[in-house]
Structure formats: C-alpha cells, structure tokens
Amino acid sequence: MTELIQIIVNGMANGALYALIALGLTLIYGVMNLSNFAQGEFAMIGAFGTYYFMQMHMNYLMAMILSLIVAGLIGFVIHILAFHPLRKSEPLNMMLSSLGVSVLLVNLSQYLFSPNPKVVSNSFSEDSIQAFGVFLSQQRILIVIVSLILCGFTYWLLERSKFGRSVRAASLDPDTATLYGIPTNRIAFITFVFGVALTGIAGGLTAPIYNVYPTMGISLTLKAFVVVVLGGMGNIPGAIMGGFIVGLIESFSAGYVSTAFQDVIVFSALFLVLIIKPEGILSKVQGEKV
Amino acid sequence: MKRFKKMIFMMVSLLSILTVLLAGCSAPKGASESDSKKDSSGPLKVGLVTQLSGGGALYGNLMKQGAQLAVDQINEKGGVDGRKLKLLAEDDQANPSESVKVTQRMVSDENIDAWIGTLKSSDTITDIGITAKKDIPSFVPVAVADNVTDSGLNNVYRNVAKNSMQITEMVNYILKKQPHKKMAIIAENTDYGRNIVKIFSEQFEKGGRKITNKELYNVGQKDFNNQLTKIKASKPDSVLIAGLVAEGALIAKQAKQLGINQQLYSFGGFMGKQPMELGGSAVNNLIHTDYFVPTAKDEKTQSFVNDFNEKYGQIPDSYYSAATYDAVYLYADAVKKAGTSDPEKVNKVLHELKNEHTVMGDITFDKNGQAATRVWISQIQDGKQVGIYHAE
Amino acid sequence: MTKTRLFYTAITILCIVCSIASLYIQNLYLLRVFILAAITAILALSVNILVGYTGQISLGHAGFFGIGAYMVGILNVNYHISFWLCMVIAVLFSGLMGLILGLPTTKLKGHFLGIATLGFGVIVNGVLNNWMQVTGGPQGIRDIESPTLFTIPLEYGNFFLGFIVACLSLLVLVIYLLIKSPIGRAWSCLKQDEITAYVTGIHVYRYKLLAFTISGSIAGFAGSLFAGYMTFISPDTFDLNQSISIITTVILGGSGTIAGPLLGTALLAFLNEWLRNFDELRLVIYGIILVAVIVFIPEGIYPFFKNKVISIFSKRKKASQPNTSIEPHAGKDAVNE
C-alpha cells in the first residue's frame, strides 16, 4: 500500500515538472506554430544561470529570478535570429531551425562551462518530508507548488487578461488578428520569451535535484513533447493534465511492468492516444478548415 | 513516350552491365593496407579516440588531459630517442560509425603509431579491428568489458582490470566481510551495466545470497525515484549501483530522500572526489572498487598527481586520466626499448613487459594483452576516500 | 528530346564513372566516409519520399533503418541465412513496418505526425536496447557476414563502394520513375492539398500508406547495407539523433527534389569531416551553420542554386527577345475586379 501511494506521489511530483516545461512549449506552439526542439535547452540555461548566480553568493530565489531573466533574454535574441525570419515559411523549417539552436546551445555551454556536472544546493533541497512511510523531498514539493502557481497564472493570463485575448486571437488566426489591429509579430515575440522563461524557471527548480550539465535539457524536451501532444497542442489545461498523466504512466510502468521499458511504454501510450483521439485528450473536436 | 521507355531500358541495362562488369574485371583488390610509408624521423603520433562532446564528454576530457600530460612530459625530456610525441585527440560522439571513421582516418591519413581509446567497450572492439590490420599498438585504458581482450588480437593492451576482475573482488569482499544477504541492483542500461548485473548476480547468488531487484535506467536519466521505489518495496539490506558517477551520485541522493538508508555499493565509477561533490552526504559510507588511489604513497603516483594538479589545477582522482597517462608512457617506453617504432617490434616488447611500474600498478600483459592491475575496495568516509580492503 | 536525352546519358555515365572510380580510391578513410555517406544518401532519399513528395514528416526514420539492420543481423548471425536473402527479408519487413506505422499515423498531420513518428523511433530504439534475448541489447550484434556478390568479396571497401553507388544510382532511377508515374502525381497532389486531392478522386489514405511503405523499405535497405558493411550493429546508431540528422540532410539539401537530398548528404558529410579541424568548437559551428542555412535558404540549397542559375539564363533570354506573354496574375486580378 505504501508502495502504491509512493508511486502515485512520485508520478504527481514529476508530472508537475513536466507540466511546467510543457506549458512553455505549448504556448509557443499555439502562437508560432513552432515545435521548439530547443525548449529543454532553456531549462539548461536556467539551471546554469541559477548555479552561477549562486556562486556569486546570491540566495536561491534571487538567483532563480535573475536566471529566468537571462533565459528570457537569450530567448529574445534567438527568436530574432533564428525564428522571426522564418515566420512565413513552412513549420518544418522552423522546427529544423530549433534543432540547430539546440545543437548550438548544448555545445556552446559545454565549451564555456565544461561537461562536468555542477551541484546547486539550497538550505532545504537535501531533506525530505515523510508521512506514513511515503517520502517526498522538499525541493520536489517546491517544484509542485511553483508549477501549479505558474500554470494557474498562465491560464489566468490567457483566459482573463487583454493580452491573453490577443494571444488567443493570434494563435487562432494570425491574419484575421492582424486585420483587427493585433500586433501578431509582437505577440509572437512576447509569447516566445514568456514560454522560454517559464522553462528557465523549471531549470532553476530542478537544478538542486538533477544537478546542472549541458545535456540536461534533451530528455526534458522529449518528455515535454509527449505531454503537449497528449494534452492537445496549444492547449493549456491539456498540457497541465498531460504532464500529470505522463508522470503517472511513467511511475506506474516502472513500478509494475519494467524500468527498462519505461520510455517504450510512455511512447506507446502516446501512440494509443493519437490513434483514438488525434487532437489530444482535452481538445474539442474541430472540423478541418477548408 | 516510347523513346522514353527505350531510354529507361537502356539505363537499366547499362547499370546491370556495370554490376557484371564489377564481377568480371579484376580491378585493384581494394586499397592496400601496407603501402603507406612511415616517416621514421618525424614525431611519433599517438591517436586518442574518445567522446569529447555530449554526455560522456565528462569522462573523455579526463582521458585527453591524462594523455596530454604524458605527451608533454615526455617531450620536455627530449622525446623518445630524439623523436617527439604528438597527441591527436578526436571526438567519436560515442557513435559506432563515427568511431570507426575517426579511427580509420587516424590509421590511414595520419599514420598514427599508437592508438588509445575509447569510453565504450563495443566501439573499442570495432576500432581495434581496424588498428589490428596494421598491427598498431592499441591501448584500452578505460573500457572494461571482458570481451575487449577476448578477440585474440596481438596488438591490444588493456592496462586496467577488466570488468569481471572488479566484480569478483567486490563479491569476494562482501561475502567475506559484510553481512548483507539481500541486495538490490540498479544498473545503467548499457553493456557495462548489463554485464555487471549478469556477472555480479551469478557470483553473488553462488555465494548463497540473494538479489532482490535488477532495475535499469538510461544514461542521461535524472530521476530515479521510480526505480528506487520499486527497490524499497522489496526491502533489501543493501543496494548496488552499477553505473558511472554522474547518474550514480543522483541515485544515492534520491535514495536517501526516499528513505533508503541501506548500505550502498558501487564500482570504479565512484573513484575520486567527484562522488562527494555531486552526491554530498548521500554517498557517505558507500563502498566501491578502486583502481587508482591518488593518495597512495607510491612515488610514481605522487609525481603524477602533483604534475596533473599543476597543469590543470585539480587532483586527478579517477582512473580515466591515470590509465590514459600510463598508456602513453607504456608506449613511449616500449619504443625506447625496441629502439624503433616498428609496430611488430614494439608489440613484442609490450608483450614481454614484466611488472612494469606505472601509476595504476605493476603491469604485465598476458597473451591477450590484459594486465592485472590492482583492485582495491574503498569506502567514502566523511568526504574522504579510504582504502579498506585489498585482496592479496 | 535530344536535350533531355543528353542529360540522361550524362547522368548515366556519371553513375558508371562513379562506380568504377570507386574501385581506385586508395585512401581507406575516404572510402569509409564515402560508403557511410552513400548509406546516408539512401536514407535521405527514403525520407524525401515522405517529406518531399508526400508532405508528411518523419522524425523516426532511424527506426526503419534499425529494423533493416537488425533483421539482417539477427537472421544472419542466429539463423545463418545468407546475406542476400536476409536483405530481401529486411527490406520487406521494414516495408511492412512502414505500413503498420502508417495505418494509424496517416490520419495525423503536421506536428502530431512528427511526434508520432518520433515516438516510433524511440520505441524501436527502446526495444532494440532492451529485448536482450533477440537483439543482444546494448552489446549489439557482432560478426555479421560481409556479403559476397558473384564471387566478389564486398568486405573490401572499394567493391562495397562500387556496389553501393550502383545501388544508389538504381534507386535514384526507381524513385525518378515513381515520381513521374501516376503514383507520384497523386502524391504531389495530396501534398499540395489533401482535400482537393480527395475531391479529385485520389484515395488519399491509400497513397499515404504506399508512401510510408516504400519509404520504410528503402530505409530498411539502407539498414541492411549498413549491417553488411559494418558487420557490427548496436542500438546507438539508430537513435533520435540519427533520425534528426537524416531529416536535416533532406531539408537542407532541398526536399521534393532528387538532387537535393544527395547534395545535402554530400555537403553535410564534407562539413562533418572538415569541422574536425575545429576540435571543441566543432558542433557549435555546425549548429550555427545549420541555423544560418535554414534562415537564409529555407527552400534548400539545391533549389536555391537551381533558381539562381535559371534566373541568370532567363534574364539573358529576356534581354534578347521581347516579352510577349501575359502575366497570369494580371489577368486574374482583372477578373476579380
């Protein structure tokens, strides 16, 4: 029984993290129609930022905030150089450009910071709390809380604010949105920066439990894609739910089937969802635009 | 349209003629392996093939640093018989076809005199197949899978204990000195990890003890809670981590956070300072095998440690640097003894070595080129590596 | 007709010259680079059928590549079936896998299809890595028999290169014929607009499945060649990176053309080897070049230069003869007004 609860807790804790990274990805996809394969690399930037700011004797919170600004700035520059010029071209080209950005960022950070993993530790990351034999580390609790807050905030921003309305308009039909006076290019910029900054926070949050090294983002990107597709691309509540679903599938398949086949099972589940409901779990059925 | 079809027919027939042509003509029988002339006055070229980008670059860089140090030292002392050494280090991205390509380039374009590599045993086996065609002395300082030295090649030397040696030492130690009866294994999903799982559980169960779990994780994975939860549920009294330090330290940390306080065991990956840096207090009391102890009172070890520290500003505390450093010296000394860089003679000298004193211990290569270096059992005690056991 | 005939004769001669020239390459390193590049070229052609001609995305082609290679490896090593028979089985089987993958995924579009195929690649890699009893797991399969073609031992690089260039030429021919056939026309139609294609009476689903099957079997063919050449296969070769690098090759070279993927392969192979001079900065530069090419030449290198050349020639023509044709757009606008 304890094992079952522990498995559920593990799955939920990981799911919150996946949801946070997927959130940025799905936002960017919605507005720019870009499958950003460099998304995880911004988590890496956030983590490295956190590490280096903490080396300068800043506290964890301060370092996280600064590193999220850094991630946003780098995202801004990359958007100008690699994505903005391609906004009118095929989505496939943008995707390829993001792959190039990913290769560039990973290897540049390896060149600058060396491949050695770096440790970030704050005052509470080492300990965990315990109830009825179920353990959860304090850092993970922090991740869950921050992730839920940010998901809620983003949801509010999109659904209730004026900015959110223009984002939704731009993602629904950019041309019409432009006709109505919505600056779609600027919206794309802001969304991209916001999306990568969210991921940057995720990086800073995971740094104490996962350590910091150049290739840390790659597996996160893959997970985020699964989450986003499961939830329906461009769908915020879908991404949040997808995050938890993937986390739970992972922990249950590891617990009751096989740890070696964990990835295979996750992706098979993805396949299943795509076959049954190609537009994602939470999406409303949409007719094709002719 | 008719013409078009005719033309297509023509092309097809031409191409089929070509294939027959290929069969018929006694074209040059492949590029020959031996016609390249070796420059016997230029520098001795030592090729190092290892992973210098991506996840494993962490270990590959250590190899490169060790080799570079040895090459610089030898050159400072005037080289080998007046010939300087030159290190060519290339990245193989831990990809079999890249590794083969890079090795081939070194062999046929750069005319290397000695080869050192790689991080992965499976790539190493393919690569030494290429160097063997030219009989180039090939050193394997890091890859530990048993079958590297099982291929019966005459030019392969491994100056580090092979996997089964360290596993046997570990099992013997536990059987003799430790009370643990039920062990869980968490292993990386590579040939290294899989081999450990196989050999260790065989020997351990032969000793009358029990393996409760065999869980696997992928290299580069960061979250091990799922594996560890499963392990915890079967209540072992000790956990064996069959992996390298980048993941291993995280496993130790996350195990503690899940409330697994059982004794941890591991292998060569946990040598040196890195486990403490990455794992903090979680790796305390962990027991592991050790090939290289930087604090050993041996004179050679001390000078290596000091020189390395001077050059790179850190203590070389894992075997990656030390063993690669040794490999360069073993080659240089063999050339000196042979008086020539002719591979046949160098190979002969290397096979005749008796208790050659190196950083990693006294080296004698058996007929397969495998050396029995010392394997210690060490424990991490309050942030320090302490040797606790050494089988005689 | 004479002009096109000349063109085809030139290409045929080029292929033959390449095949024969490959017998005289003395540098073993170059030989290896060429052979691996030729295998990549076959892979690129197979992806191009999906990406370039049918408008589908595949981010999991390493899966087919791996299935082809492992079919040869398993059958040859464990069951001692001759290499050529293995190859036929491998091609058929990976074609079948293409069909099976196509059954659910042809209903998907764009990014969903991309992620689904990516998932296929990950699943295949996971199975290869973990199904120890059959695939040997991370250790891979060793000692695959290197093939012998009519008493020519292909274990010699030169012969293998000659053989593989001949294969590549044949494949180019086959794909060319396919594209010019009704099948190719149907593909290009459904690439432009699926609904229009459907309305026109093209069985969209069936043609997509066909594209997946053919593409899968060609990739499987590349895999079996790889297994025969390397005589050793392990799951690392067939991972996500491989899938990504194939599609990069195709798009960089110019998808939807035959010369594009070939040019892309050649350029990337050269770039990869040349960048070795930069040691640690190698992959950084590679990333920059990748982004730069995509940003500045999004249509691909081959179409870009082709258009350049054509525009130079057509300018001359325009200068020599007065333009009498009516601009099509002008008429359209007039009607609309």
PDB file of N, CA and C in Angstrom, chain C residues 60-86:
ATOM      1  N   GLY C  60      11.254   9.651 -37.195  1.00  0.00           N
ATOM      2  CA  GLY C  60      11.628   8.355 -36.613  1.00  0.00           C
ATOM      3  C   GLY C  60      12.227   7.413 -37.624  1.00  0.00           C
ATOM      4  N   HIS C  61      12.869   7.967 -38.641  1.00  0.00           N
ATOM      5  CA  HIS C  61      13.340   7.070 -39.686  1.00  0.00           C
ATOM      6  C   HIS C  61      14.471   6.164 -39.247  1.00  0.00           C
ATOM      7  N   ALA C  62      15.182   6.566 -38.200  1.00  0.00           N
ATOM      8  CA  ALA C  62      16.214   5.681 -37.676  1.00  0.00           C
ATOM      9  C   ALA C  62      15.595   4.352 -37.255  1.00  0.00           C
ATOM     10  N   GLY C  63      14.296   4.377 -36.935  1.00  0.00           N
ATOM     11  CA  GLY C  63      13.608   3.140 -36.571  1.00  0.00           C
ATOM     12  C   GLY C  63      13.621   2.145 -37.715  1.00  0.00           C
ATOM     13  N   PHE C  64      13.245   2.591 -38.921  1.00  0.00           N
ATOM     14  CA  PHE C  64      13.264   1.701 -40.088  1.00  0.00           C
ATOM     15  C   PHE C  64      14.686   1.266 -40.405  1.00  0.00           C
ATOM     16  N   PHE C  65      15.585   2.227 -40.319  1.00  0.00           N
ATOM     17  CA  PHE C  65      16.999   1.959 -40.553  1.00  0.00           C
ATOM     18  C   PHE C  65      17.458   0.831 -39.627  1.00  0.00           C
ATOM     19  N   GLY C  66      17.089   0.973 -38.356  1.00  0.00           N
ATOM     20  CA  GLY C  66      17.476  -0.026 -37.366  1.00  0.00           C
ATOM     21  C   GLY C  66      16.814  -1.367 -37.602  1.00  0.00           C
ATOM     22  N   ILE C  67      15.526  -1.336 -37.977  1.00  0.00           N
ATOM     23  CA  ILE C  67      14.827  -2.594 -38.218  1.00  0.00           C
ATOM     24  C   ILE C  67      15.495  -3.346 -39.368  1.00  0.00           C
ATOM     25  N   GLY C  68      15.829  -2.627 -40.422  1.00  0.00           N
ATOM     26  CA  GLY C  68      16.513  -3.267 -41.544  1.00  0.00           C
ATOM     27  C   GLY C  68      17.830  -3.884 -41.112  1.00  0.00           C
ATOM     28  N   ALA C  69      18.623  -3.099 -40.387  1.00  0.00           N
ATOM     29  CA  ALA C  69      19.940  -3.584 -39.961  1.00  0.00           C
ATOM     30  C   ALA C  69      19.799  -4.785 -39.030  1.00  0.00           C
ATOM     31  N   TYR C  70      18.851  -4.702 -38.089  1.00  0.00           N
ATOM     32  CA  TYR C  70      18.722  -5.786 -37.123  1.00  0.00           C
ATOM     33  C   TYR C  70      18.131  -7.042 -37.746  1.00  0.00           C
ATOM     34  N   MET C  71      17.259  -6.888 -38.743  1.00  0.00           N
ATOM     35  CA  MET C  71      16.756  -8.079 -39.417  1.00  0.00           C
ATOM     36  C   MET C  71      17.919  -8.850 -40.013  1.00  0.00           C
ATOM     37  N   VAL C  72      18.785  -8.131 -40.704  1.00  0.00           N
ATOM     38  CA  VAL C  72      19.952  -8.788 -41.294  1.00  0.00           C
ATOM     39  C   VAL C  72      20.817  -9.397 -40.194  1.00  0.00           C
ATOM     40  N   GLY C  73      21.075  -8.595 -39.156  1.00  0.00           N
ATOM     41  CA  GLY C  73      21.944  -9.070 -38.079  1.00  0.00           C
ATOM     42  C   GLY C  73      21.410 -10.329 -37.425  1.00  0.00           C
ATOM     43  N   ILE C  74      20.147 -10.296 -37.044  1.00  0.00           N
ATOM     44  CA  ILE C  74      19.559 -11.422 -36.311  1.00  0.00           C
ATOM     45  C   ILE C  74      19.492 -12.666 -37.192  1.00  0.00           C
ATOM     46  N   LEU C  75      18.960 -12.486 -38.406  1.00  0.00           N
ATOM     47  CA  LEU C  75      18.790 -13.657 -39.271  1.00  0.00           C
ATOM     48  C   LEU C  75      20.132 -14.240 -39.679  1.00  0.00           C
ATOM     49  N   ASN C  76      21.070 -13.345 -39.948  1.00  0.00           N
ATOM     50  CA  ASN C  76      22.358 -13.835 -40.426  1.00  0.00           C
ATOM     51  C   ASN C  76      23.156 -14.515 -39.324  1.00  0.00           C
ATOM     52  N   VAL C  77      23.200 -13.901 -38.166  1.00  0.00           N
ATOM     53  CA  VAL C  77      24.056 -14.435 -37.104  1.00  0.00           C
ATOM     54  C   VAL C  77      23.387 -15.616 -36.379  1.00  0.00           C
ATOM     55  N   ASN C  78      22.097 -15.448 -36.072  1.00  0.00           N
ATOM     56  CA  ASN C  78      21.451 -16.511 -35.290  1.00  0.00           C
ATOM     57  C   ASN C  78      20.960 -17.670 -36.145  1.00  0.00           C
ATOM     58  N   TYR C  79      20.522 -17.372 -37.374  1.00  0.00           N
ATOM     59  CA  TYR C  79      19.928 -18.441 -38.176  1.00  0.00           C
ATOM     60  C   TYR C  79      20.746 -18.776 -39.424  1.00  0.00           C
ATOM     61  N   HIS C  80      21.863 -18.118 -39.575  1.00  0.00           N
ATOM     62  CA  HIS C  80      22.799 -18.410 -40.662  1.00  0.00           C
ATOM     63  C   HIS C  80      22.154 -18.372 -42.042  1.00  0.00           C
ATOM     64  N   ILE C  81      21.259 -17.437 -42.224  1.00  0.00           N
ATOM     65  CA  ILE C  81      20.670 -17.256 -43.544  1.00  0.00           C
ATOM     66  C   ILE C  81      21.620 -16.369 -44.339  1.00  0.00           C
ATOM     67  N   SER C  82      21.729 -16.602 -45.630  1.00  0.00           N
ATOM     68  CA  SER C  82      22.717 -15.854 -46.411  1.00  0.00           C
ATOM     69  C   SER C  82      22.344 -14.376 -46.447  1.00  0.00           C
ATOM     70  N   PHE C  83      23.358 -13.562 -46.609  1.00  0.00           N
ATOM     71  CA  PHE C  83      23.172 -12.125 -46.502  1.00  0.00           C
ATOM     72  C   PHE C  83      22.104 -11.607 -47.460  1.00  0.00           C
ATOM     73  N   TRP C  84      22.129 -12.100 -48.688  1.00  0.00           N
ATOM     74  CA  TRP C  84      21.232 -11.519 -49.701  1.00  0.00           C
ATOM     75  C   TRP C  84      19.775 -11.819 -49.383  1.00  0.00           C
ATOM     76  N   LEU C  85      19.549 -13.049 -48.911  1.00  0.00           N
ATOM     77  CA  LEU C  85      18.187 -13.401 -48.528  1.00  0.00           C
ATOM     78  C   LEU C  85      17.742 -12.537 -47.339  1.00  0.00           C
ATOM     79  N   CYS C  86      18.676 -12.367 -46.389  1.00  0.00           N
ATOM     80  CA  CYS C  86      18.402 -11.515 -45.233  1.00  0.00           C
ATOM     81  C   CYS C  86      17.997 -10.127 -45.696  1.00  0.00           C
TER      82      CYS C  86
END
